[in-house]
Short mmCIF file of C-alpha atoms and ligand atoms in Angstrom, two decimals:
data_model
loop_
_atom_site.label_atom_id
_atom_site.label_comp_id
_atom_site.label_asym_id
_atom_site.label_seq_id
_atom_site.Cartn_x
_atom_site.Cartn_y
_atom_site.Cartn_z
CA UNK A 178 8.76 -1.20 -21.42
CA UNK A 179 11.32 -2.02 -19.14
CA UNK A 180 10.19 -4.91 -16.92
CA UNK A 181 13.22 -5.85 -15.17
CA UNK A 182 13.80 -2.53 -13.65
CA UNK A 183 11.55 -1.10 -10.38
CA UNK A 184 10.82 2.57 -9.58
CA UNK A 185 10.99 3.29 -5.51
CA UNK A 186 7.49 4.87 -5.63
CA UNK A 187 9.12 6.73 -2.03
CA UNK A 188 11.57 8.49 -3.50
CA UNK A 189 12.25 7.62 -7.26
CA UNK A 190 15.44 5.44 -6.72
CA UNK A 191 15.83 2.90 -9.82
CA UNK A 192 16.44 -1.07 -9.13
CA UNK A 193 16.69 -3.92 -11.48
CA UNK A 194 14.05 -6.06 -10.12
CA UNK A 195 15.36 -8.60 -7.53
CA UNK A 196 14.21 -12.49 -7.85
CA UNK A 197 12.31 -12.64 -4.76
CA UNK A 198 10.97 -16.40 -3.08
CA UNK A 199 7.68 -16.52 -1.60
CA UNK A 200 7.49 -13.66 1.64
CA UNK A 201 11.08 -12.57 0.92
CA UNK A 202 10.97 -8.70 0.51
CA UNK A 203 13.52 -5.83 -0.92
CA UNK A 204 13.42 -2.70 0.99
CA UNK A 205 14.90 0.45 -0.88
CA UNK A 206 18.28 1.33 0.15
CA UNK A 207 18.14 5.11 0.18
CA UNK A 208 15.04 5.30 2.19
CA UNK A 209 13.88 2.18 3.57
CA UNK A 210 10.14 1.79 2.06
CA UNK A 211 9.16 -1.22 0.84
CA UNK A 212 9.88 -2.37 -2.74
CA UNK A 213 8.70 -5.44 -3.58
CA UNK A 214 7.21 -8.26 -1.92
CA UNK A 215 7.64 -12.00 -2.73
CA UNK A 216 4.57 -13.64 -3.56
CA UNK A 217 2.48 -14.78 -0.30
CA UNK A 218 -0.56 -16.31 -2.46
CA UNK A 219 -1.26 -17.76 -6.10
CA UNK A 220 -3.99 -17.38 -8.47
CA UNK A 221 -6.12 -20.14 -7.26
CA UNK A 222 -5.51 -19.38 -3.83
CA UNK A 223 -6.21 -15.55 -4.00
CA UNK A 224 -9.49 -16.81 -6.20
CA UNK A 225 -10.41 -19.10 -3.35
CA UNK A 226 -10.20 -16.29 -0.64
CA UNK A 227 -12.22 -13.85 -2.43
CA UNK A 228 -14.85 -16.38 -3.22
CA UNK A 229 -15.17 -16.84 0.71
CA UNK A 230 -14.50 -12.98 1.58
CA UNK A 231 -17.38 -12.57 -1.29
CA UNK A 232 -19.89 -15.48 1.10
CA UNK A 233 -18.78 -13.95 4.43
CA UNK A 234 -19.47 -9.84 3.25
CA UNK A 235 -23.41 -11.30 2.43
CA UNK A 236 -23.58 -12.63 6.40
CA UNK A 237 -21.70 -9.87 7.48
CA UNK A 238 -24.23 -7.75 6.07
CA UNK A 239 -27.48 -9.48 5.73
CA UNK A 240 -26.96 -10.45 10.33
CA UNK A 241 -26.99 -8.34 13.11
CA UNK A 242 -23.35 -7.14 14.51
CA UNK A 243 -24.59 -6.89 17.70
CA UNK A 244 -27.89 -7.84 19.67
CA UNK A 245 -28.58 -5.71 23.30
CA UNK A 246 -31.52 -6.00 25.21
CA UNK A 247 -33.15 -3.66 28.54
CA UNK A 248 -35.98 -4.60 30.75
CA UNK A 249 -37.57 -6.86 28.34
CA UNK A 250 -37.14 -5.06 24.89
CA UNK A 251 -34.78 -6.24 22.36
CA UNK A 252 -32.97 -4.22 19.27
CA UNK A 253 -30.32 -5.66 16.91
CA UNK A 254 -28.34 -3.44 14.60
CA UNK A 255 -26.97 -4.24 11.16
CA UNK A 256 -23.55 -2.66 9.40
CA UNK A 257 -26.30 -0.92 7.06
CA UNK A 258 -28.23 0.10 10.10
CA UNK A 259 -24.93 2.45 11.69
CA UNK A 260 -24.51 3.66 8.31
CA UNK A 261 -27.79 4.78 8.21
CA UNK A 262 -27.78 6.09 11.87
CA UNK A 263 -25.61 8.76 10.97
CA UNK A 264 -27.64 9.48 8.11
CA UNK A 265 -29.65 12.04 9.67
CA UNK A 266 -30.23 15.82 8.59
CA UNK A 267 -26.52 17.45 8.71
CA UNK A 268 -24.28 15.01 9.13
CA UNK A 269 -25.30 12.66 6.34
CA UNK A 270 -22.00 13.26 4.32
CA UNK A 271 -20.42 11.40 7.42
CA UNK A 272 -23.00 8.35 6.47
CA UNK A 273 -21.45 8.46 3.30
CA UNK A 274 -17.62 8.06 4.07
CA UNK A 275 -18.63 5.36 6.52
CA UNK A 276 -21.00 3.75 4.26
CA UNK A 277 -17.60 3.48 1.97
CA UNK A 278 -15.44 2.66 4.57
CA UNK A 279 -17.02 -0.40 5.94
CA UNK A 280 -19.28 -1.09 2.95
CA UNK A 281 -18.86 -0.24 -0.38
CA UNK A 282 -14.99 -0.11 -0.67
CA UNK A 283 -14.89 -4.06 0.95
CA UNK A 284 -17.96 -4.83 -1.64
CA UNK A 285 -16.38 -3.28 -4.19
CA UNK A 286 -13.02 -4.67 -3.48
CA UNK A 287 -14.52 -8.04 -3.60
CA UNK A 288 -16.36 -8.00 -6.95
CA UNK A 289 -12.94 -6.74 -8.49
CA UNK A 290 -10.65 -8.98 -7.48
CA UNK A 291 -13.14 -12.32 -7.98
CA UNK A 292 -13.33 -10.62 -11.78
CA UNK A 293 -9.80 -10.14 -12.14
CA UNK A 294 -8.72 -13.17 -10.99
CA UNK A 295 -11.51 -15.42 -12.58
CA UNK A 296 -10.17 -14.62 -15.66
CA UNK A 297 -6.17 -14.26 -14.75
CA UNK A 298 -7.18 -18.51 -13.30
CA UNK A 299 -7.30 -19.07 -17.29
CA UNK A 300 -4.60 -16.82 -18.25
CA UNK A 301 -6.44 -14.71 -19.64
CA UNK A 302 -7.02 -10.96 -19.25
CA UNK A 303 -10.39 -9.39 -17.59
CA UNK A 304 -12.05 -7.52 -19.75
CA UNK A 305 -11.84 -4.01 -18.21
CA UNK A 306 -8.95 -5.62 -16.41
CA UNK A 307 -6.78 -1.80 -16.32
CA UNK A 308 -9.68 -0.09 -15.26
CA UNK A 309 -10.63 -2.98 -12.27
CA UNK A 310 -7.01 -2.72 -11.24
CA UNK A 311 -6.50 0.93 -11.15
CA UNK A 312 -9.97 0.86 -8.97
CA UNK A 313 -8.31 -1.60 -6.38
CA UNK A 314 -5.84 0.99 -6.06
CA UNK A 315 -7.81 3.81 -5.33
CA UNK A 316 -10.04 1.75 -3.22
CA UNK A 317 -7.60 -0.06 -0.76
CA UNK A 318 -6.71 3.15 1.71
CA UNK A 319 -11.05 3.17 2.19
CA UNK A 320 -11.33 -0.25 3.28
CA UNK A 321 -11.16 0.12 6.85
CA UNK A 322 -13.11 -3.15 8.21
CA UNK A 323 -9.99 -3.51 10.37
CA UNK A 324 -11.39 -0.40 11.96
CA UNK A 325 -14.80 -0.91 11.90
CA UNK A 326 -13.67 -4.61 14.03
CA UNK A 327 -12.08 -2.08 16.96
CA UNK A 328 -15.27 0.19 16.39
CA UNK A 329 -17.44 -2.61 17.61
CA UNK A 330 -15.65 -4.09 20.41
CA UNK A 331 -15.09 -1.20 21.96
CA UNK A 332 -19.41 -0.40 21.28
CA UNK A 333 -19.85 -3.55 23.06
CA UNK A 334 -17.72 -2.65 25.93
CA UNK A 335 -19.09 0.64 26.16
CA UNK A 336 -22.30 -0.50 26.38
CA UNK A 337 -21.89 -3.85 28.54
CA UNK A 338 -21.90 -1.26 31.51
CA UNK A 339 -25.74 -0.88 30.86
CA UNK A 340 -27.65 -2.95 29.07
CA UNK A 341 -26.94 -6.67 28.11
CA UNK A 342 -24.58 -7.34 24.84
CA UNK A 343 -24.62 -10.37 22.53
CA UNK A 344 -22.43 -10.19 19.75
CA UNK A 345 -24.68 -11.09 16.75
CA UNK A 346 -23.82 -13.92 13.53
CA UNK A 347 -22.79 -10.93 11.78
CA UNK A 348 -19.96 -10.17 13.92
CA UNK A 349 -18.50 -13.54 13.84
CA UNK A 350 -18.59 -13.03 9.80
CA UNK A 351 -17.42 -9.84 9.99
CA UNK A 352 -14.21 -10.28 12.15
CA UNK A 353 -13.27 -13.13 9.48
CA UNK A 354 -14.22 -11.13 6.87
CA UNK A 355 -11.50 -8.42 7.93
CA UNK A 356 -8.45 -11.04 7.98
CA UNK A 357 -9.30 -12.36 4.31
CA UNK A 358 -9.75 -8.99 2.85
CA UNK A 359 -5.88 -8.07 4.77
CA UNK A 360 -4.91 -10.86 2.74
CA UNK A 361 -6.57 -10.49 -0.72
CA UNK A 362 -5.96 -6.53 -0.71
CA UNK A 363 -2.90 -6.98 -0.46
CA UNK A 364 0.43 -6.12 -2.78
CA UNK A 365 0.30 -10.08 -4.33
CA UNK A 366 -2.66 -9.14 -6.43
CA UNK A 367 -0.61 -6.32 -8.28
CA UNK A 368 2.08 -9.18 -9.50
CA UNK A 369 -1.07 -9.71 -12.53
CA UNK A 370 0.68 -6.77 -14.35
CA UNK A 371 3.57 -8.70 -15.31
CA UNK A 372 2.11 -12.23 -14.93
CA UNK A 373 -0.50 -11.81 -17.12
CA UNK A 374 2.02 -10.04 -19.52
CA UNK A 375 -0.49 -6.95 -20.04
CA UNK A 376 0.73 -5.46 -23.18
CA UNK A 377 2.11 -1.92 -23.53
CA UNK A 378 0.50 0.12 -25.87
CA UNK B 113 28.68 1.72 -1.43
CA UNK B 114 27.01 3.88 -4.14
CA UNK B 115 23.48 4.93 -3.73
CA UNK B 116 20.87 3.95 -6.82
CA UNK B 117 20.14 6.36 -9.56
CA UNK B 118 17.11 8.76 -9.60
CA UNK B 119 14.50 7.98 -12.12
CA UNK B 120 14.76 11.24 -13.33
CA UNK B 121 18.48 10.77 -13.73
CA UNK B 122 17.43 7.86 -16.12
CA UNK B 123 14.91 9.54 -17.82
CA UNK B 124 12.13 7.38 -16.21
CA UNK B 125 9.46 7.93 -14.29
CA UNK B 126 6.70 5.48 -12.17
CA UNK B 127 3.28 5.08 -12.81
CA UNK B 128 1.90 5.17 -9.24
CA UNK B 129 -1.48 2.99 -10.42
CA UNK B 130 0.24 -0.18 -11.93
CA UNK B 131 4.21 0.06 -11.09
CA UNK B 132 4.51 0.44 -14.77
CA UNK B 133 8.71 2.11 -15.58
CA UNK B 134 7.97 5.01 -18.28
CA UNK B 135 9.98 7.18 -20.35
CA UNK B 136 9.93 10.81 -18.67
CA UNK B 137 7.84 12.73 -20.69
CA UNK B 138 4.99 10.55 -21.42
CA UNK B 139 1.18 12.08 -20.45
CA UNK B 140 -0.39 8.48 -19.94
CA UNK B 141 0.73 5.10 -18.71
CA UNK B 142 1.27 3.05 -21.55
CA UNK B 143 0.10 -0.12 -19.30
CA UNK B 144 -2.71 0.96 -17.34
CA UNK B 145 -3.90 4.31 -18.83
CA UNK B 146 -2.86 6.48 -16.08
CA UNK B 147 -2.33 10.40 -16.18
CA UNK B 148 1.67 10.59 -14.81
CA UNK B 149 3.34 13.03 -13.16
CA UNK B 150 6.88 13.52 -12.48
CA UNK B 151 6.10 14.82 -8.98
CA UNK B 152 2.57 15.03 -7.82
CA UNK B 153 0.74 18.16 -9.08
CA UNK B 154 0.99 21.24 -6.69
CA UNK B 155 1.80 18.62 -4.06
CA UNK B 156 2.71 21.38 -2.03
CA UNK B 157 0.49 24.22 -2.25
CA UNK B 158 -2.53 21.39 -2.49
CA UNK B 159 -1.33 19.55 0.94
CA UNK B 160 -0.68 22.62 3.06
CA UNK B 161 -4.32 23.89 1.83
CA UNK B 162 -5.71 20.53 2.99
CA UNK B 163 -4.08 20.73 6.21
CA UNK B 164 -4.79 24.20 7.36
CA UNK B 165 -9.09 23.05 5.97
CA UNK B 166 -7.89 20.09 8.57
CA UNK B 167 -6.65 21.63 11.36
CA UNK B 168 -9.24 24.60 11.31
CA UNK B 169 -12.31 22.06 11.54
CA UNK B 170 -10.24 20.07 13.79
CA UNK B 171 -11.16 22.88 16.79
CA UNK B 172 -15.35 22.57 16.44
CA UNK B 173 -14.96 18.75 16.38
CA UNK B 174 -13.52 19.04 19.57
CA UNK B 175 -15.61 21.55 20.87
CA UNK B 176 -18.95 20.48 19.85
CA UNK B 177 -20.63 17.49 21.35
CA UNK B 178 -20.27 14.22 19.09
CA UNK B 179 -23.10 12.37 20.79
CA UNK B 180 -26.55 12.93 22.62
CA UNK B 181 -27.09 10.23 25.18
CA UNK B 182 -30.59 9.98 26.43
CA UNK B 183 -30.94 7.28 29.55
CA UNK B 184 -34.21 6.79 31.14
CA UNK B 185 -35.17 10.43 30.26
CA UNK B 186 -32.11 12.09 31.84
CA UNK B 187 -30.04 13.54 28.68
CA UNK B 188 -26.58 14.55 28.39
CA UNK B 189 -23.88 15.48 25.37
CA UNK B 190 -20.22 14.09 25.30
CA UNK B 191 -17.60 15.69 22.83
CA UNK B 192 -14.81 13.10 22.22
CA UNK B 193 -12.57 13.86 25.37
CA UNK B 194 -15.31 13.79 27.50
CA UNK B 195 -16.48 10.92 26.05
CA UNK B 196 -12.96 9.82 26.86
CA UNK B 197 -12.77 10.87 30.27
CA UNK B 198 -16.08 9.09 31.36
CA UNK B 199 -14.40 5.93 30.17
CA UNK B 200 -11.69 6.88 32.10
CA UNK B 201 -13.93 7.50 34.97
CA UNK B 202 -16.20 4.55 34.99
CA UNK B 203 -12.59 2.27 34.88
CA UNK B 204 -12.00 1.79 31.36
CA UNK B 205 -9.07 3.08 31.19
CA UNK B 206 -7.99 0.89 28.16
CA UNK B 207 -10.81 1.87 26.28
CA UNK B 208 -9.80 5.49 26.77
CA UNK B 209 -6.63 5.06 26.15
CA UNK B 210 -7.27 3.37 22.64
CA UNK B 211 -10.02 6.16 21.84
CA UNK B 212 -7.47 8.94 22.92
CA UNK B 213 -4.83 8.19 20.45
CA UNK B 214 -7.27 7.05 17.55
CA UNK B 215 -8.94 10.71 18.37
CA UNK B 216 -6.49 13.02 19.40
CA UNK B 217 -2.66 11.15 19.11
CA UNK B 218 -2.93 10.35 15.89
CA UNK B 219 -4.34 13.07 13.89
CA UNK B 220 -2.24 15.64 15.83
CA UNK B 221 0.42 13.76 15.06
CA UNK B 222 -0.48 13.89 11.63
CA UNK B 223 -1.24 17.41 11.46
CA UNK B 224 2.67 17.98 13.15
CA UNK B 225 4.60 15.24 10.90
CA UNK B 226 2.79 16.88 7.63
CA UNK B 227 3.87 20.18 8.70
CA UNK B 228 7.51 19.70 9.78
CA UNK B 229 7.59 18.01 5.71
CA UNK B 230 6.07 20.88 4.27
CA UNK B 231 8.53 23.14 6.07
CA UNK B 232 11.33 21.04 5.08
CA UNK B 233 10.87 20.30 2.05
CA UNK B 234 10.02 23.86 1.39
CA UNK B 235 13.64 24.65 2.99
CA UNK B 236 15.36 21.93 0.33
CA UNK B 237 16.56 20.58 3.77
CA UNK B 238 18.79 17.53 3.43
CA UNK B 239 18.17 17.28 7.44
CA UNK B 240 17.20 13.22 8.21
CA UNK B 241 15.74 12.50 5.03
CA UNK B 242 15.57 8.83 5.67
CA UNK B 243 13.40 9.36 8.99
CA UNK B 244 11.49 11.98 7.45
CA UNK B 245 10.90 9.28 4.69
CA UNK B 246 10.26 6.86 7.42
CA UNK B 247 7.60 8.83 9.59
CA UNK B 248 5.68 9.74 6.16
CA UNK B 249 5.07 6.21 5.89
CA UNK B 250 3.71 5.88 9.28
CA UNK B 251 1.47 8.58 8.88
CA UNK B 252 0.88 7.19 5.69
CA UNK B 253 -0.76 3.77 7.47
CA UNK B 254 -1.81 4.79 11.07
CA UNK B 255 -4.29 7.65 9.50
CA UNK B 256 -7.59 5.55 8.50
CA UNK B 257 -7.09 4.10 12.53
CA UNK B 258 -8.93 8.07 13.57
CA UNK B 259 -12.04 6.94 11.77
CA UNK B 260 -12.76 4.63 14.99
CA UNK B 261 -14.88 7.61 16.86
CA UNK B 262 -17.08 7.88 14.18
CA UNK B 263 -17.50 4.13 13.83
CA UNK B 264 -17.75 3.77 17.77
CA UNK B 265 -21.07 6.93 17.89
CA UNK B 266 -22.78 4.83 14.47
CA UNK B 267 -22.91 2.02 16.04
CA UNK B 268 -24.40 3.12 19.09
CA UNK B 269 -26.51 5.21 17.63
CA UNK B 270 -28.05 2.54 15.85
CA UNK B 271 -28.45 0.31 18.73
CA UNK B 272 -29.58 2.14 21.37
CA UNK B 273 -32.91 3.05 19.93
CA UNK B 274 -35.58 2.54 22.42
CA UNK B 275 -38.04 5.26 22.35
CA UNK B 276 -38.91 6.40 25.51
CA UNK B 277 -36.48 4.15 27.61
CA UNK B 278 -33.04 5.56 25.84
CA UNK B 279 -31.60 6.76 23.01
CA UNK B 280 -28.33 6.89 21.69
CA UNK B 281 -28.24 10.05 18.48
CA UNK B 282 -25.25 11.22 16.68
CA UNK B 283 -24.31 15.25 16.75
CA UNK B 284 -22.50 17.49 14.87
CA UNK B 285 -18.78 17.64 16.34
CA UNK B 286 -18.92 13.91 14.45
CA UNK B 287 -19.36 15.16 11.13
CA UNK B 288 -16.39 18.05 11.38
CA UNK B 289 -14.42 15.24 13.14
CA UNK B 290 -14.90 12.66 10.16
CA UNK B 291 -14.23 15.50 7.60
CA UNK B 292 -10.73 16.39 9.49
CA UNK B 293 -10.10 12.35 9.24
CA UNK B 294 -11.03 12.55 6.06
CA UNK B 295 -9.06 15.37 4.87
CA UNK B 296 -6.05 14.73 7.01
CA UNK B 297 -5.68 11.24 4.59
CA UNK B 298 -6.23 13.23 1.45
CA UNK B 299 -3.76 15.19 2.37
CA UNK B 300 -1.50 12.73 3.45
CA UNK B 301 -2.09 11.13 -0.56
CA UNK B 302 -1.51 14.23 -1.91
CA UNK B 303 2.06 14.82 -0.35
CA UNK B 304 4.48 13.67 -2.27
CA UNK B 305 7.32 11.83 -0.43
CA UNK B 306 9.73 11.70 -3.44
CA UNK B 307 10.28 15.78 -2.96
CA UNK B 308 12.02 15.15 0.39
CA UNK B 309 14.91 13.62 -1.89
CA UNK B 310 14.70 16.26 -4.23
CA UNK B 311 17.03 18.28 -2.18
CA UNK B 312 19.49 15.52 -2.90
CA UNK B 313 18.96 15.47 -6.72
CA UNK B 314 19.17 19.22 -7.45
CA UNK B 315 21.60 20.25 -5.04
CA UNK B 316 24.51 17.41 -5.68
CA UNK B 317 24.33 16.39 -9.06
CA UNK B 318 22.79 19.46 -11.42
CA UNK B 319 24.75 22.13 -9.46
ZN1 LIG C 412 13.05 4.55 -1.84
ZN1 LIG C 413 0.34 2.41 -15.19
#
């Protein structure tokens, strides 16, 4: 309706929409929370990322975060595998939050955005495309692979005392995986609204 | 210099899903389909519920053990600050430190910062609205960070499986720990920031 003014979504104050160049941001003057962002990453570039966020979730998952190995026997475990290790009898609900946390939001996430912005590459809108936005939304505060990074460093530590540690392939993936998805996840990706000219009904 | 008009001064208000400016009054986003809301629904009354849940289920998580470690056939149970105080113990103390505020700085923080804005709020307070603003949005982000125990006890758990030699298992203090992590965020979501500068609105301009 009105797409030259901005809403503080902290505390309702209206702006007309500054020009902004590329990493310049407005903060809002009554209480300080970000407004808008200048755009870090185009289309291609955000399509590029998710493409190799998309190759490096399949190694993160389908390789062993971390190997250890005592008086001769070996074990490996998998992101799936501590997902399922807390999947047993009453805790299992606590599988499922992780499960989301450092697997299905991220996948999820992923599939989205490469959707999204396939289409936005052409101009065009995804079909779906208010539904796969309004998901990203909801999804982003359950991402928490930056978490799940810490999680495993300090499992590696914890257990370097006793046994030996290798940090698997998966790991490696993984801890790329994390910076891409800061990157993708990110406010740029909500600029589509306006770019893409998403008509008002 | 003159501070910005309220949205509700305009007759606008923000779709929170797409950024979308509507006319007060509408039920859905015209842009992205969204239900709106002026303020968020029962922010109040829904938050404080989901705190007090919290903060109740935040005393077995501490009291009950969060992990069963079993090393060549001598077995013992660590709750989260004893966890944290063998780190502490075997020398380290940056590990402990980084599990101490993930585990018990940050959501007591959360559970104090959320209170002192219900209260407030509550009291129309105009007391330091823009640092009450501020330290919403720090809860806002540092939240998810508590969900490192639970992270820390999977991962173990699913590595150190070797039958007779050791095992590593998962116990209950984890799951009421994840659920007050869980519900500490919801609640943080369901808050509504925007009613700190209500005070303002009501108080100065409709009087
Ligand atoms: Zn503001
Ligand atoms: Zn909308």
């Amino acid at each position: 309706m009105q797409p030259q003014l901005i809403i503080c979504e902290h505390c309702d104050s209206v702006y007309q929409r500054p020009a902004l160049t590329p990493k310049q941001t407005a903060h809002c003057q009554r209480c300080g929370a970000l407004l808008e962002r200048g755009r870090h990453l185009t289309t291609d570039q955000l399509l590029a990322l998710t493409v190799a966020a998309a190759i490096l979730f399949m190694l993160a998952n389908a390789f062993p975060i971390v190997e250890i190995s005592m008086q001769g026997l070996s074990n490996e475990a998998t992101l799936w595998a501590s997902v399922e290790a807390l999947a047993e009898g009453r805790i299992t609900i606590i599988a499922l939050v992780t499960g989301l946390s450092i697997i299905f939001a991220p996948a999820l996430q992923i599939i989205l955005l490469g959707w999204v912005l396939y289409h936005a590459r052409g101009g065009r809108i995804a079909p779906g495309f208010r539904t796969c936005m309004r998901a990203l939304e909801h999804l982003r505060p359950w991402s928490m692979l930056e978490v799940c990074l810490l999680g495993i460093l300090i499992a590696i530590i914890k257990l370097a005392g006793m046994l030996e540690v290798h940090a698997g392939l998966g790991l490696w993936a993984m801890a790329m995986l994390t910076v891409l998805i800061i990157l993708i996840s990110g406010r740029d990706v909500r600029d589509l609204w306006n770019e893409l000219q998403v008509p008002v009904r | 210099m003159s501070s910005p008009p309220f949205a509700s001064e305009l007759d606008l208000q923000l779709c929170h899903d797409c950024g979308q400016v509507c006319q007060s009054g509408a039920i859905e986003c015209p842009r992205c389909d969204a239900l709106l809301h002026h303020r968020k629904p029962d922010s109040l009354a829904r938050t404080w519920a989901l705190l007090i849940t919290a903060l109740i289920l935040y005393v077995p998580a501490n009291l009950l053990p969060v992990m069963y470690t079993d090393m060549f056939g001598s077995g013992s149970e660590n709750t989260i600050l004893s966890g944290v105080i063998e780190f502490w113990r075997d020398g380290s103390w940056d590990i402990a430190v980084i599990i101490f505020i993930a585990s018990v700085v940050v959501p007591c923080a959360k559970f104090l910062v959320l209170g002192v804005l219900l209260v407030t709020v509550q009291r129309r307070s105009r007391w330091a609205m823009r640092e009450r603003a501020r330290l919403y949005r720090f809860i806002e982000t540092i939240g998810y960070w508590s969900m490192l125990d639970v992270l820390v006890v999977a991962l173990v758990a699913a590595l150190v499986q070797f039958r007779a030699l050791s095992t590593i298992e998962p116990r209950l203090g984890i799951l009421f720990f994840g659920l007050v992590v869980v519900l500490t965020m919801i609640a943080a979501m369901t808050f509504d920031p925007r009613l700190i500068w209500d005070a303002e609105i009501n108080d100065d301009r409709h009087a």
